[in-house]
XYZ file of C-alpha atoms in Angstrom:
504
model
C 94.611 55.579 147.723
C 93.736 53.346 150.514
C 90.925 52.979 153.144
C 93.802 53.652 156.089
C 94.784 56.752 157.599
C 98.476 57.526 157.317
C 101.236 59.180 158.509
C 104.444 60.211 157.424
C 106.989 63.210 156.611
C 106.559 65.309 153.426
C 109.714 66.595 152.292
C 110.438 69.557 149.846
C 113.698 70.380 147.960
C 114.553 73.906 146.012
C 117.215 73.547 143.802
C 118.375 75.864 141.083
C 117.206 74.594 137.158
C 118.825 76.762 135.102
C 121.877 78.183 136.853
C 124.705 76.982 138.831
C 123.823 75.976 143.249
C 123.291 73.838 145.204
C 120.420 73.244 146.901
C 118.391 76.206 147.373
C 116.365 75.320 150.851
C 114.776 72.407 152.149
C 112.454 71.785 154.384
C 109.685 68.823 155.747
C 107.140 68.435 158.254
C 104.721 65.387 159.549
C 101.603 64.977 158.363
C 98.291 62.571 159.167
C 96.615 61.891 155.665
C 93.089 60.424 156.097
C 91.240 58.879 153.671
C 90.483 60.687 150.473
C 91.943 63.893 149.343
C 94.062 66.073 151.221
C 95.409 69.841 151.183
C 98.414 70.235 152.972
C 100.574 73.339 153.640
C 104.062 73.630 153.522
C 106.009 77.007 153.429
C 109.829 77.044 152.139
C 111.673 79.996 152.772
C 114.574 80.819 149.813
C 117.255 82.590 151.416
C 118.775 85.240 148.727
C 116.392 84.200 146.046
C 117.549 84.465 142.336
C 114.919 86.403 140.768
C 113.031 85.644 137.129
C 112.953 88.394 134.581
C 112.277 89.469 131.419
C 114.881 88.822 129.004
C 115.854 92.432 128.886
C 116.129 93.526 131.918
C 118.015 90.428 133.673
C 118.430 86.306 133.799
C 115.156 84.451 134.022
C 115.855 81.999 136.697
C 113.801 78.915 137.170
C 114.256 76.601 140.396
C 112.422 73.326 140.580
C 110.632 72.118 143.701
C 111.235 68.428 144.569
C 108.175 67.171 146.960
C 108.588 63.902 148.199
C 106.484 61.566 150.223
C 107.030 58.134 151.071
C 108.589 56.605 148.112
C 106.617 59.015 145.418
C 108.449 62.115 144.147
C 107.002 64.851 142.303
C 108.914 67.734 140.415
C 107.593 71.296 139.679
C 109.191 74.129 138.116
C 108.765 77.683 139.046
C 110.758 81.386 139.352
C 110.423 83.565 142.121
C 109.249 87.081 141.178
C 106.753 89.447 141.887
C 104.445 91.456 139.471
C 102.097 93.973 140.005
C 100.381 97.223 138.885
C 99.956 100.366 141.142
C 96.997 102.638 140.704
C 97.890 104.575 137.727
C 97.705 101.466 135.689
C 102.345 101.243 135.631
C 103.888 97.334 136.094
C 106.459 96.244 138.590
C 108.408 93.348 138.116
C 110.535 93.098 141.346
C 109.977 96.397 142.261
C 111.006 98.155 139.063
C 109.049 99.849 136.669
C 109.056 97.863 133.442
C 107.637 99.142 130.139
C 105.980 95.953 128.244
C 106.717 95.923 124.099
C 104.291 93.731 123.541
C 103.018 91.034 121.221
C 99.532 89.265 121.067
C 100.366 86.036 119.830
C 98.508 82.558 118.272
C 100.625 79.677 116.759
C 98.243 78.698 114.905
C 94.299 78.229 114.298
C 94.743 74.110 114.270
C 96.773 73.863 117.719
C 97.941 70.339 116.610
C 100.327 71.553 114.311
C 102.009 73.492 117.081
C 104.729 72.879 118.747
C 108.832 74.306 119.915
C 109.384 74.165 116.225
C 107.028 76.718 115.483
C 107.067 78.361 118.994
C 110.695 79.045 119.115
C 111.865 80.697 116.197
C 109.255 82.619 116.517
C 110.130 83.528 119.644
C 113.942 83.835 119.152
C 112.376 86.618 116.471
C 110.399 88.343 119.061
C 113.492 89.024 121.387
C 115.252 89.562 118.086
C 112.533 92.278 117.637
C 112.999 93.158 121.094
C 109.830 92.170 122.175
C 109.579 91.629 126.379
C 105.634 90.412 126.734
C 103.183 88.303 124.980
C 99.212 88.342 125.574
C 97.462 85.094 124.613
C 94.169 86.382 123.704
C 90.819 84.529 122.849
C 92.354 81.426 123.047
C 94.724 79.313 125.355
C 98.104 77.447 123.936
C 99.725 74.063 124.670
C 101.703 74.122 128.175
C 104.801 73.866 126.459
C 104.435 77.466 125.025
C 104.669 78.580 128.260
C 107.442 76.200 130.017
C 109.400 78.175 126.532
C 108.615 81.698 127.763
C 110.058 80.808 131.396
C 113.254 79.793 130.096
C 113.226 82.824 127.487
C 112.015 85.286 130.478
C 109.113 86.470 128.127
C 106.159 87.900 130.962
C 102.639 86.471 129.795
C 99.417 87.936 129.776
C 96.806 85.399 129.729
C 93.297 85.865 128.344
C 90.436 83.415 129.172
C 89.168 81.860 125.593
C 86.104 84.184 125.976
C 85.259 86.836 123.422
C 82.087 89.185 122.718
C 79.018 88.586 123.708
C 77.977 85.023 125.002
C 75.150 83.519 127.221
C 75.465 85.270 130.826
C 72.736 82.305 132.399
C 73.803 80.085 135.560
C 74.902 76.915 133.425
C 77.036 78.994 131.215
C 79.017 80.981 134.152
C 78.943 77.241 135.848
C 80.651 75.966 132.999
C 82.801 78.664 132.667
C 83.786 79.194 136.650
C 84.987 75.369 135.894
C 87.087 75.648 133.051
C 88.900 79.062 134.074
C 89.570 77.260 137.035
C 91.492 74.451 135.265
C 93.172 77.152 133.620
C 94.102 78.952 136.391
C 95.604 75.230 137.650
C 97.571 74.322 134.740
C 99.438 77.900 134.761
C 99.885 79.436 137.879
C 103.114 78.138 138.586
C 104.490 79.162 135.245
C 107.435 81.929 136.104
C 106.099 83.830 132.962
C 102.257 84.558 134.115
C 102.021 87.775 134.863
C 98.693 88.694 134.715
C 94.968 87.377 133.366
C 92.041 88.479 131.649
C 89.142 86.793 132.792
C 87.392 88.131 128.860
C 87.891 89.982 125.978
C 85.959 92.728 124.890
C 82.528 91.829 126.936
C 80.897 94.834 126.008
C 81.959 95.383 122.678
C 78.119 94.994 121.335
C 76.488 97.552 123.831
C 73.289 96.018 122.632
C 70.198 96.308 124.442
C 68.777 92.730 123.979
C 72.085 91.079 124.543
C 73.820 90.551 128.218
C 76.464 92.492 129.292
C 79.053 90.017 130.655
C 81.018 92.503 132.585
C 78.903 92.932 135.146
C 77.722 88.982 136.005
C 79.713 86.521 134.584
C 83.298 88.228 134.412
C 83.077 88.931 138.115
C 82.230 85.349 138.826
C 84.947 84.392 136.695
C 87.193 86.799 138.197
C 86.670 85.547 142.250
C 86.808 81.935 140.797
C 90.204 82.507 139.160
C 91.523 84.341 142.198
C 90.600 81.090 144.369
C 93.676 79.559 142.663
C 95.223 82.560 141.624
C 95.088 85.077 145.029
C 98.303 87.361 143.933
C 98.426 88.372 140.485
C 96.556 91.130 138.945
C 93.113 89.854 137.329
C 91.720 91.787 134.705
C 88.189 91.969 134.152
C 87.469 92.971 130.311
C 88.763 95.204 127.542
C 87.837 98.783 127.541
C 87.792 98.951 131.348
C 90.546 99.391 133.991
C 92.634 101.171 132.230
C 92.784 98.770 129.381
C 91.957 99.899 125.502
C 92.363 98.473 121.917
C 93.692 100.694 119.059
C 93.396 99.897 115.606
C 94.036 102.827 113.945
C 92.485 102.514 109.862
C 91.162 98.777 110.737
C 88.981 98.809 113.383
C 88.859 102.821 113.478
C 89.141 106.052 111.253
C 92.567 106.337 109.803
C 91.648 110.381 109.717
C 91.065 110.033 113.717
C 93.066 112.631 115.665
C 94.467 111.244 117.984
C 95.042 114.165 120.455
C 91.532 114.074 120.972
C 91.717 110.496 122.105
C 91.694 109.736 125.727
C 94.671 106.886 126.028
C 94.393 104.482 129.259
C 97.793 103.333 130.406
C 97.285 99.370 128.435
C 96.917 99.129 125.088
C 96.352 95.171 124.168
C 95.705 95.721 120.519
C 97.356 97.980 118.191
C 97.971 97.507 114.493
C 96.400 97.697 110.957
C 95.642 95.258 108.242
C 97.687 94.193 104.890
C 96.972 91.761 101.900
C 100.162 89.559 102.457
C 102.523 88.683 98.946
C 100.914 87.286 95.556
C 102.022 83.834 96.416
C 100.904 83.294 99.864
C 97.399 85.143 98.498
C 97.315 81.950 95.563
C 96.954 79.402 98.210
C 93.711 80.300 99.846
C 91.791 82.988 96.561
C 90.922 81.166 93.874
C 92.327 82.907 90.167
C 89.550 83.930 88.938
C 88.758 86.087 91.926
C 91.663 87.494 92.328
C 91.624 90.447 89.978
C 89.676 92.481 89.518
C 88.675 91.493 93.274
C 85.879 89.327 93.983
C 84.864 91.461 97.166
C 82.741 88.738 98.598
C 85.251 85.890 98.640
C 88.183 88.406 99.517
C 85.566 89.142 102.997
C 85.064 85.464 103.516
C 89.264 85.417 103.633
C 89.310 88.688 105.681
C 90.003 92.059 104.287
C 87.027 94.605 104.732
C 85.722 96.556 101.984
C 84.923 99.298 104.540
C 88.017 99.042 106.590
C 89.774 98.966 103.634
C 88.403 102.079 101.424
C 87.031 104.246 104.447
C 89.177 103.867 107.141
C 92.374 103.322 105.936
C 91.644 104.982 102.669
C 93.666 102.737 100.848
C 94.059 102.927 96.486
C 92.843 99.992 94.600
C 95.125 100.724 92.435
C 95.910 99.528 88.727
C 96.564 95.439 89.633
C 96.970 92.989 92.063
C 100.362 93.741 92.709
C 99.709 97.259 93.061
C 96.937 96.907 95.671
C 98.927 94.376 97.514
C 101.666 97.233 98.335
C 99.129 100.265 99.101
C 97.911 98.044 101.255
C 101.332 97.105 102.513
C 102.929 100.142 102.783
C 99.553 101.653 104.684
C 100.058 99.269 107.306
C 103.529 99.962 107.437
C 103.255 103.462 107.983
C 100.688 103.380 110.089
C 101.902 101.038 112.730
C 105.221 102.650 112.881
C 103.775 105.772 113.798
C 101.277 104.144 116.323
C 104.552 102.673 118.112
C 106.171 106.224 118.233
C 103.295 107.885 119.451
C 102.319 105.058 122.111
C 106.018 105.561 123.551
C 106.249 108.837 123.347
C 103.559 109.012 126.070
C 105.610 106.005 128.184
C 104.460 105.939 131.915
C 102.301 109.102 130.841
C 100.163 107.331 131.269
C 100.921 104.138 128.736
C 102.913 101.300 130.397
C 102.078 98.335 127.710
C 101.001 97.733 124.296
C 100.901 94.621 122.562
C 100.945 94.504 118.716
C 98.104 92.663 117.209
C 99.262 90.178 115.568
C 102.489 88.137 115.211
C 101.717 85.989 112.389
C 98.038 85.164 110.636
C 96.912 82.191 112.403
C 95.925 80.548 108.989
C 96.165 81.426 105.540
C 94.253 84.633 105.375
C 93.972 88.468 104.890
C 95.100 89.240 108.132
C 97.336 91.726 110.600
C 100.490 90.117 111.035
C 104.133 90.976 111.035
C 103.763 87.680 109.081
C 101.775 85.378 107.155
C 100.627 81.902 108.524
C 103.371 80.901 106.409
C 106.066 83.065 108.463
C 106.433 85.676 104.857
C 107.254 88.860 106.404
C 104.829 91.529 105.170
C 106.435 95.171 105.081
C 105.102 96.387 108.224
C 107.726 93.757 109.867
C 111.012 95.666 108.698
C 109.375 99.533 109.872
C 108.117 97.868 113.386
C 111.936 96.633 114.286
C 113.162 100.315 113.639
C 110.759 101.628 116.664
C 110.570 98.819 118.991
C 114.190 99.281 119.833
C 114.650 100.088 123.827
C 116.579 103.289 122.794
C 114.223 105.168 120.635
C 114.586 108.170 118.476
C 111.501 109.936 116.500
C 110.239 113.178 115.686
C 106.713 114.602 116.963
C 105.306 116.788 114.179
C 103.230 119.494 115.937
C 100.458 119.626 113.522
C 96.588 119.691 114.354
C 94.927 117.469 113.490
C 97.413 114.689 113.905
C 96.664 111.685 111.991
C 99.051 108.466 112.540
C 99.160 106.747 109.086
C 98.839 109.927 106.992
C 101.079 112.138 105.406
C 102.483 115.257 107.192
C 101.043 118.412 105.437
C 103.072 121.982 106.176
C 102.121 125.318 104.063
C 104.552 127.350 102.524
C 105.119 130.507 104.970
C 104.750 128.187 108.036
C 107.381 126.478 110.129
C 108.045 122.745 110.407
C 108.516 122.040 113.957
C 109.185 118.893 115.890
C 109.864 117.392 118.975
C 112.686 115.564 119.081
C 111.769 112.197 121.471
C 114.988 110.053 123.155
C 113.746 107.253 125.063
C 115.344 104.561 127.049
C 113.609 101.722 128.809
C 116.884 100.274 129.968
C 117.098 100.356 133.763
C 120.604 101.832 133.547
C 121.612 105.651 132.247
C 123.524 105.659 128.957
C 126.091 108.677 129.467
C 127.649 110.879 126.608
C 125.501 109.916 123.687
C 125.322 111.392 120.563
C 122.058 112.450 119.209
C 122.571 113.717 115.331
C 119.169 115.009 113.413
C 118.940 116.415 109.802
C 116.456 117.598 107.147
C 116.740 117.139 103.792
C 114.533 118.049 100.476
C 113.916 114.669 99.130
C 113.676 116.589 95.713
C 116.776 118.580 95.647
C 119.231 116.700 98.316
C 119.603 119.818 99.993
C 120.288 119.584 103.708
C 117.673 122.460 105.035
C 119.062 121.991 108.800
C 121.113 119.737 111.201
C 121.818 119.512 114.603
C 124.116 117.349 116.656
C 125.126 117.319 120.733
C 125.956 114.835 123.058
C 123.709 113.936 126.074
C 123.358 111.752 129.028
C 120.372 109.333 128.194
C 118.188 109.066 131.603
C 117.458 105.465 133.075
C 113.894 104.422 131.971
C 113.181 107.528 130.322
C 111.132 109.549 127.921
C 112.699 113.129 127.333
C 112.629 115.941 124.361
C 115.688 117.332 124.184
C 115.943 118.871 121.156
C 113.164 120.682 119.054
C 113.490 121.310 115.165
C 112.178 124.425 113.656
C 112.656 124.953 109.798
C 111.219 128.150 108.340
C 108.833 126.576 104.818
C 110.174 129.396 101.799
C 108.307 129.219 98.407
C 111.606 127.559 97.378
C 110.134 124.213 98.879
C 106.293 124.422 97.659
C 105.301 121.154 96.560
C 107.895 119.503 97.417
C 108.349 116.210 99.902
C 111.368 116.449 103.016
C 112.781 113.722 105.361
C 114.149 113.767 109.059
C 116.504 111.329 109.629
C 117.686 111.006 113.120
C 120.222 109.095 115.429
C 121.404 107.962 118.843
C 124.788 106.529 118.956
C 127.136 105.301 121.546
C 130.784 105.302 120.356
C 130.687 103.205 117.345
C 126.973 101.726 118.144
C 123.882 102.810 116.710
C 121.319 102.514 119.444
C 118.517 103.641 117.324
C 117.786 105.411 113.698
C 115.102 106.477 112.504
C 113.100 108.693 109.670
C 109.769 110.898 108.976
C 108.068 112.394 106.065
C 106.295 115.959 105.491
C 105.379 117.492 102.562
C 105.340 121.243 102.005
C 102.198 122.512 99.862
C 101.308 126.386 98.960
């Protein structure tokens, strides 16, 4: 920086960074720098732009932009795409609908130990798992988590690392306006932001002596962020615009019905809660609390007693290991059918939902797919069976409908089902075969089938089948599975199972 005024020509290069070209466009103009710091505008146009995407649904490409000036060069990378939500709460990347399978996602609770080692098999997992989003909530990551999801074409949602209820007084929101501005700076030109949450859960308390951030400091966060963010979608706080959590036997009744519940189109948080395996449990509960359970220090790690017994109704059992998988096997069942019943109402209205969470971010009772050590719990093996982009499942019409629960049909009644084929591929799969059956776990028996061959619909949620099975006296206490499939010559594009028992 010098005392002088200069002048000289500022020169910009696009060229491609992860695919084959040449240079992309170029362009430069003259400029008269005074003293101090300067904002100058340059505008490139790309000429048949290669567009990022998600993973599934395309290539993600990444250009870099070369600026030059004088003899100083600097070298950004970026993707060219364009995000956005209409007003019944549905996504857009480059003007297609896209349905997000989310995950919420923290690497860990000490961010030092972080780093592509850990990020990308994890990662590699999640597209294993067919995962296409990932929110960052309560917390931000390193900036090499991010450069990752560009080249991996995994679309971020970023929350601000605020959470329940905090001062709302000028030097807090001054503080804060500064930092979610640096945020806003050291992200926006990452191809894989999508969109921002400016807070999470601001209301949450809804207690009278405590401030209620949504209405003073997220909207002064929100115009701040917008200063260096002006195009993507900026989300004020959880539980408004069209934006809920659901924690179905954790942070709510496992005996809810949910066809009473009114669901908004973006679910951020879904899940349950597990005790993960005996030996991950050893390294952070002492032996002599471990059984029978020392409630206090098994809080302090984080299962709830409540949560635990009243909510998800979940049997102590007869020992450790015993607990461990009612526990397991809850979660299991319960976030399975959370999936199917969150896609089965795809783009009516629901257009995301992000599991909560990947892995535990430290040794802990937790809600992971895995433990901070990366030990699958059981939930991890049900979840890749539904979050498949071709989906099969079966919609018990039963009232009240509990997710979690087992299906209970009376003798002299009829089990009926929807049968749900859904497809968030962006292309129509013709002549599929869709093959259903019922059999009396007790007996073998096959009580009914049905096969036929369909065209699957681009993007799609459809019934196209319905089961009815009359319930005899023959079946009276006895349990019965659906097993269903959707095939494409010799490729299984989804298979799947239920449960019902029959009672007098």
């Amino acid at each position: 920086m010098t005392s002088a005024t200069v002048t000289g020509s500022l020169r910009g290069d696009i060229i491609p960074d992860n695919f084959e070209g040449g240079v992309a466009a170029r362009s430069s103009r003259n400029v008269v720098i005074p003293p101090g710091r300067s904002t100058v505008k340059m505008v490139i146009t790309v000429e048949e732009a290669k567009l990022w995407w998600t993973w599934d649904h395309g290539y993600p490409h990444l250009y870099n932009l070369v600026l030059g000036w004088q003899e100083d060069t600097v070298k950004i990378r970026f993707g060219i795409k364009e995000i956005v939500q209409d007003d019944t709460g549905q996504w857009y990347l480059n003007n297609k609908r896209i349905f997000l399978r989310g995950m919420r996602y923290i690497s860990s609770l000490w961010m030092s130990e972080a780093g592509e080692e850990m990020w990308k098999p994890d990662f590699e997992k999640m597209i294993r798992m067919n995962i296409n989003s990932i929110r960052i909530g309560s917390h931000m990551e390193k900036d090499g988590l991010y450069s990752l999801c560009d080249e991996l074409g995994l679309l971020m949602w970023q929350v601000f690392p605020l959470h329940y209820c905090v001062s709302d007084d000028d030097d807090m929101i001054s503080r804060a306006s500064d930092m979610i501005r640096d945020m806003g700076m050291m992200l926006t030109n990452h191809a894989c932001m999508g969109m921002w949450s400016v807070y999470k859960e601001p209301e949450i308390y809804q207690l009278p002596d405590k401030p209620n951030n949504y209405f003073r400091l997220c909207q002064v966060l929100k115009e701040t962020l917008k200063t260096v963010d002006p195009v993507r979608w900026v989300h004020l706080g959880d539980y408004r615009e069209g934006v809920m959590n659901i924690m179905i036997g954790c942070c709510s009744d496992g005996d809810t019905d949910v066809d009473d519940l009114i669901i908004p189109p973006n679910i951020v948080e879904f899940g349950s809660q597990s005790i993960p395996c005996l030996e991950t449990l050893r390294t952070f509960i002492p032996e002599d609390k471990l059984w029978p359970p020392h409630w206090d220090t098994w809080e302090y790690w984080g299962l709830f007693y409540s949560n635990t017994f009243e909510f998800a109704k979940v049997e102590l059992g007869n020992s450790l290991e015993e607990f461990i998988e009612n526990t397991q096997e809850y979660e299991a069942v319960s976030v399975k059918e959370q999936i199917e019943f969150l896609r089965m109402k795809k783009y009516d209205p629901v257009s995301s939902m992000y599991l909560y969470y990947w892995s535990d971010a430290c040794p802990m009772i937790g809600s992971g797919l895995l433990d901070y050590y990366r030990r699958p719990y059981k939930v991890y093996d049900y979840m890749q069976k539904v979050y498949t982009p071709v989906l099969v499942c079966a919609q018990p019409c039963i009232h009240p409908y509990k997710l979690g629960r087992e299906k209970i049909f009376h003798v002299g009644m009829s089990y009926t089902a929807r049968v749900w084929a859904i497809n968030d591929n962006y292309e129509s799969i013709p002549d599929v075969l869709l093959q259903w059956k019922v059999t009396d776990c007790e007996t073998d028996e096959i009580l009914c089938r049905n096969s036929f061959r369909l065209e699957l619909l681009a993007d799609s949620a459809e019934i196209p089948d319905h089961i009815v099975l009359p319930l005899g006296e023959e079946l009276s206490g006895h349990r019965c599975r659906v097993d269903m499939k959707i095939s494409s010559g010799n490729e299984v594009l989804s298979e799947n199972d239920s449960y019902f028992r029959v009672e007098p």
